Amino acid sequence: MLYSKKVMEHFTKPKNVGKIEDADGLGIVGNPKCGDTMEITIKVKDEKIADIKFRTFGCASAIASSSITTVMAKGMTLDDALKLTRNDVAKELDGLPPHKMHCSNLAADALHKAIENYREEKDKKE
Ligand code: FES
């Protein structure tokens, strides 16, 4: 079996799919290796991720990685969410095939960008 049970679960029934219309932060990244893209929107309350959604034009691994990233990040402080790496994502999925590890970058990178976007916008207002 190429993919773990958890990857298949999150690929076939992804969590937190969509876009938060009045989002506090937006992160969009493209994967230079395959051209796939990922978008993450977040809602922030008390420096924690109160809500998070994703949309992707990506492969099964990218969808599963994004889904599990949103599950992991929800409720986290922004500082902790910024520390999430592609390895954390892959570990939580019980592993990804080595040639698919780059797909898990999309989710972590888009999450980090959304947090950075939130902080930039907040700085502008202050
Ligand atoms: Fe493009 Fe996986 S092949 S994200």
PDB file of N, CA, C and O in Angstrom, residues 58-95:
ATOM      1  N   GLY A  58      -4.359  20.386  -6.136  1.00  0.00           N
ATOM      2  CA  GLY A  58      -3.189  19.576  -5.840  1.00  0.00           C
ATOM      3  C   GLY A  58      -3.509  18.100  -5.875  1.00  0.00           C
ATOM      4  O   GLY A  58      -4.655  17.693  -6.078  1.00  0.00           O
ATOM      5  N   CYS A  59      -2.483  17.316  -5.642  1.00  0.00           N
ATOM      6  CA  CYS A  59      -2.613  15.857  -5.702  1.00  0.00           C
ATOM      7  C   CYS A  59      -3.203  15.315  -4.394  1.00  0.00           C
ATOM      8  O   CYS A  59      -3.456  16.068  -3.455  1.00  0.00           O
ATOM      9  N   ALA A  60      -3.367  14.016  -4.335  1.00  0.00           N
ATOM     10  CA  ALA A  60      -3.941  13.366  -3.147  1.00  0.00           C
ATOM     11  C   ALA A  60      -3.123  13.680  -1.902  1.00  0.00           C
ATOM     12  O   ALA A  60      -3.680  13.962  -0.837  1.00  0.00           O
ATOM     13  N   SER A  61      -1.807  13.659  -2.015  1.00  0.00           N
ATOM     14  CA  SER A  61      -0.956  13.944  -0.855  1.00  0.00           C
ATOM     15  C   SER A  61      -1.118  15.380  -0.398  1.00  0.00           C
ATOM     16  O   SER A  61      -1.097  15.670   0.805  1.00  0.00           O
ATOM     17  N   ALA A  62      -1.269  16.301  -1.356  1.00  0.00           N
ATOM     18  CA  ALA A  62      -1.436  17.708  -1.004  1.00  0.00           C
ATOM     19  C   ALA A  62      -2.775  17.908  -0.295  1.00  0.00           C
ATOM     20  O   ALA A  62      -2.861  18.650   0.687  1.00  0.00           O
ATOM     21  N   ILE A  63      -3.804  17.248  -0.777  1.00  0.00           N
ATOM     22  CA  ILE A  63      -5.128  17.377  -0.151  1.00  0.00           C
ATOM     23  C   ILE A  63      -5.090  16.799   1.269  1.00  0.00           C
ATOM     24  O   ILE A  63      -5.531  17.434   2.224  1.00  0.00           O
ATOM     25  N   ALA A  64      -4.528  15.608   1.417  1.00  0.00           N
ATOM     26  CA  ALA A  64      -4.448  14.977   2.742  1.00  0.00           C
ATOM     27  C   ALA A  64      -3.583  15.824   3.678  1.00  0.00           C
ATOM     28  O   ALA A  64      -3.933  16.015   4.848  1.00  0.00           O
ATOM     29  N   SER A  65      -2.469  16.346   3.172  1.00  0.00           N
ATOM     30  CA  SER A  65      -1.575  17.168   4.004  1.00  0.00           C
ATOM     31  C   SER A  65      -2.287  18.434   4.469  1.00  0.00           C
ATOM     32  O   SER A  65      -2.156  18.838   5.624  1.00  0.00           O
ATOM     33  N   SER A  66      -3.034  19.054   3.558  1.00  0.00           N
ATOM     34  CA  SER A  66      -3.730  20.291   3.917  1.00  0.00           C
ATOM     35  C   SER A  66      -4.803  20.015   4.948  1.00  0.00           C
ATOM     36  O   SER A  66      -4.947  20.760   5.925  1.00  0.00           O
ATOM     37  N   SER A  67      -5.561  18.956   4.708  1.00  0.00           N
ATOM     38  CA  SER A  67      -6.639  18.613   5.627  1.00  0.00           C
ATOM     39  C   SER A  67      -6.085  18.398   7.039  1.00  0.00           C
ATOM     40  O   SER A  67      -6.573  18.987   8.004  1.00  0.00           O
ATOM     41  N   ILE A  68      -5.039  17.603   7.152  1.00  0.00           N
ATOM     42  CA  ILE A  68      -4.512  17.307   8.499  1.00  0.00           C
ATOM     43  C   ILE A  68      -3.838  18.541   9.099  1.00  0.00           C
ATOM     44  O   ILE A  68      -3.880  18.747  10.309  1.00  0.00           O
ATOM     45  N   THR A  69      -3.255  19.383   8.262  1.00  0.00           N
ATOM     46  CA  THR A  69      -2.641  20.617   8.772  1.00  0.00           C
ATOM     47  C   THR A  69      -3.699  21.515   9.399  1.00  0.00           C
ATOM     48  O   THR A  69      -3.484  22.093  10.470  1.00  0.00           O
ATOM     49  N   THR A  70      -4.848  21.618   8.751  1.00  0.00           N
ATOM     50  CA  THR A  70      -5.898  22.482   9.304  1.00  0.00           C
ATOM     51  C   THR A  70      -6.405  21.905  10.635  1.00  0.00           C
ATOM     52  O   THR A  70      -6.677  22.646  11.569  1.00  0.00           O
ATOM     53  N   VAL A  71      -6.497  20.577  10.701  1.00  0.00           N
ATOM     54  CA  VAL A  71      -6.947  19.934  11.947  1.00  0.00           C
ATOM     55  C   VAL A  71      -5.935  20.202  13.063  1.00  0.00           C
ATOM     56  O   VAL A  71      -6.294  20.529  14.196  1.00  0.00           O
ATOM     57  N   MET A  72      -4.643  20.072  12.721  1.00  0.00           N
ATOM     58  CA  MET A  72      -3.594  20.285  13.726  1.00  0.00           C
ATOM     59  C   MET A  72      -3.543  21.755  14.163  1.00  0.00           C
ATOM     60  O   MET A  72      -3.347  22.064  15.336  1.00  0.00           O
ATOM     61  N   ALA A  73      -3.705  22.663  13.204  1.00  0.00           N
ATOM     62  CA  ALA A  73      -3.489  24.090  13.488  1.00  0.00           C
ATOM     63  C   ALA A  73      -4.655  24.741  14.234  1.00  0.00           C
ATOM     64  O   ALA A  73      -4.449  25.700  14.973  1.00  0.00           O
ATOM     65  N   LYS A  74      -5.853  24.208  14.050  1.00  0.00           N
ATOM     66  CA  LYS A  74      -7.031  24.822  14.682  1.00  0.00           C
ATOM     67  C   LYS A  74      -6.862  24.830  16.200  1.00  0.00           C
ATOM     68  O   LYS A  74      -6.620  23.789  16.805  1.00  0.00           O
ATOM     69  N   GLY A  75      -6.959  26.008  16.795  1.00  0.00           N
ATOM     70  CA  GLY A  75      -6.827  26.124  18.250  1.00  0.00           C
ATOM     71  C   GLY A  75      -5.398  26.395  18.704  1.00  0.00           C
ATOM     72  O   GLY A  75      -5.165  26.715  19.861  1.00  0.00           O
ATOM     73  N   MET A  76      -4.440  26.249  17.802  1.00  0.00           N
ATOM     74  CA  MET A  76      -3.034  26.496  18.161  1.00  0.00           C
ATOM     75  C   MET A  76      -2.757  27.988  18.283  1.00  0.00           C
ATOM     76  O   MET A  76      -3.408  28.792  17.606  1.00  0.00           O
ATOM     77  N   THR A  77      -1.741  28.343  19.074  1.00  0.00           N
ATOM     78  CA  THR A  77      -1.297  29.736  19.065  1.00  0.00           C
ATOM     79  C   THR A  77      -0.593  29.974  17.731  1.00  0.00           C
ATOM     80  O   THR A  77      -0.092  29.022  17.104  1.00  0.00           O
ATOM     81  N   LEU A  78      -0.533  31.242  17.318  1.00  0.00           N
ATOM     82  CA  LEU A  78       0.117  31.557  16.046  1.00  0.00           C
ATOM     83  C   LEU A  78       1.587  31.156  16.085  1.00  0.00           C
ATOM     84  O   LEU A  78       2.126  30.642  15.096  1.00  0.00           O
ATOM     85  N   ASP A  79       2.227  31.378  17.232  1.00  0.00           N
ATOM     86  CA  ASP A  79       3.652  31.020  17.338  1.00  0.00           C
ATOM     87  C   ASP A  79       3.861  29.515  17.175  1.00  0.00           C
ATOM     88  O   ASP A  79       4.802  29.086  16.504  1.00  0.00           O
ATOM     89  N   ASP A  80       2.997  28.715  17.788  1.00  0.00           N
ATOM     90  CA  ASP A  80       3.136  27.253  17.647  1.00  0.00           C
ATOM     91  C   ASP A  80       2.852  26.820  16.210  1.00  0.00           C
ATOM     92  O   ASP A  80       3.532  25.956  15.666  1.00  0.00           O
ATOM     93  N   ALA A  81       1.832  27.428  15.593  1.00  0.00           N
ATOM     94  CA  ALA A  81       1.477  27.058  14.217  1.00  0.00           C
ATOM     95  C   ALA A  81       2.615  27.397  13.249  1.00  0.00           C
ATOM     96  O   ALA A  81       2.831  26.687  12.265  1.00  0.00           O
ATOM     97  N   LEU A  82       3.353  28.464  13.566  1.00  0.00           N
ATOM     98  CA  LEU A  82       4.488  28.829  12.703  1.00  0.00           C
ATOM     99  C   LEU A  82       5.616  27.794  12.782  1.00  0.00           C
ATOM    100  O   LEU A  82       6.458  27.721  11.893  1.00  0.00           O
ATOM    101  N   LYS A  83       5.613  27.006  13.853  1.00  0.00           N
ATOM    102  CA  LYS A  83       6.665  25.991  14.011  1.00  0.00           C
ATOM    103  C   LYS A  83       6.310  24.665  13.341  1.00  0.00           C
ATOM    104  O   LYS A  83       7.134  23.747  13.298  1.00  0.00           O
ATOM    105  N   LEU A  84       5.073  24.538  12.851  1.00  0.00           N
ATOM    106  CA  LEU A  84       4.685  23.280  12.181  1.00  0.00           C
ATOM    107  C   LEU A  84       5.503  23.100  10.898  1.00  0.00           C
ATOM    108  O   LEU A  84       5.582  24.010  10.080  1.00  0.00           O
ATOM    109  N   THR A  85       6.093  21.942  10.738  1.00  0.00           N
ATOM    110  CA  THR A  85       6.914  21.685   9.554  1.00  0.00           C
ATOM    111  C   THR A  85       6.279  20.599   8.686  1.00  0.00           C
ATOM    112  O   THR A  85       5.361  19.905   9.125  1.00  0.00           O
ATOM    113  N   ARG A  86       6.829  20.436   7.503  1.00  0.00           N
ATOM    114  CA  ARG A  86       6.314  19.381   6.623  1.00  0.00           C
ATOM    115  C   ARG A  86       6.529  18.011   7.260  1.00  0.00           C
ATOM    116  O   ARG A  86       5.759  17.086   7.023  1.00  0.00           O
ATOM    117  N   ASN A  87       7.565  17.888   8.073  1.00  0.00           N
ATOM    118  CA  ASN A  87       7.794  16.601   8.735  1.00  0.00           C
ATOM    119  C   ASN A  87       6.722  16.316   9.781  1.00  0.00           C
ATOM    120  O   ASN A  87       6.300  15.175   9.938  1.00  0.00           O
ATOM    121  N   ASP A  88       6.291  17.369  10.501  1.00  0.00           N
ATOM    122  CA  ASP A  88       5.199  17.189  11.468  1.00  0.00           C
ATOM    123  C   ASP A  88       3.941  16.722  10.739  1.00  0.00           C
ATOM    124  O   ASP A  88       3.213  15.847  11.214  1.00  0.00           O
ATOM    125  N   VAL A  89       3.686  17.353   9.584  1.00  0.00           N
ATOM    126  CA  VAL A  89       2.497  17.025   8.800  1.00  0.00           C
ATOM    127  C   VAL A  89       2.567  15.569   8.324  1.00  0.00           C
ATOM    128  O   VAL A  89       1.612  14.787   8.488  1.00  0.00           O
ATOM    129  N   ALA A  90       3.702  15.188   7.774  1.00  0.00           N
ATOM    130  CA  ALA A  90       3.860  13.819   7.254  1.00  0.00           C
ATOM    131  C   ALA A  90       3.769  12.792   8.385  1.00  0.00           C
ATOM    132  O   ALA A  90       3.169  11.724   8.225  1.00  0.00           O
ATOM    133  N   LYS A  91       4.330  13.148   9.546  1.00  0.00           N
ATOM    134  CA  LYS A  91       4.303  12.231  10.697  1.00  0.00           C
ATOM    135  C   LYS A  91       2.860  12.010  11.150  1.00  0.00           C
ATOM    136  O   LYS A  91       2.449  10.880  11.439  1.00  0.00           O
ATOM    137  N   GLU A  92       2.105  13.084  11.195  1.00  0.00           N
ATOM    138  CA  GLU A  92       0.700  12.997  11.628  1.00  0.00           C
ATOM    139  C   GLU A  92      -0.124  12.144  10.654  1.00  0.00           C
ATOM    140  O   GLU A  92      -1.123  11.554  11.020  1.00  0.00           O
ATOM    141  N   LEU A  93       0.324  12.091   9.403  1.00  0.00           N
ATOM    142  CA  LEU A  93      -0.375  11.273   8.384  1.00  0.00           C
ATOM    143  C   LEU A  93       0.136   9.829   8.374  1.00  0.00           C
ATOM    144  O   LEU A  93      -0.203   9.064   7.481  1.00  0.00           O
ATOM    145  N   ASP A  94       0.985   9.504   9.364  1.00  0.00           N
ATOM    146  CA  ASP A  94       1.632   8.178   9.408  1.00  0.00           C
ATOM    147  C   ASP A  94       2.506   7.952   8.185  1.00  0.00           C
ATOM    148  O   ASP A  94       2.588   6.843   7.652  1.00  0.00           O
ATOM    149  N   GLY A  95       3.118   9.023   7.722  1.00  0.00           N
ATOM    150  CA  GLY A  95       4.099   8.921   6.637  1.00  0.00           C
ATOM    151  C   GLY A  95       3.538   9.206   5.262  1.00  0.00           C
ATOM    152  O   GLY A  95       2.345   9.027   5.011  1.00  0.00           O
TER     153      GLY A  95
END
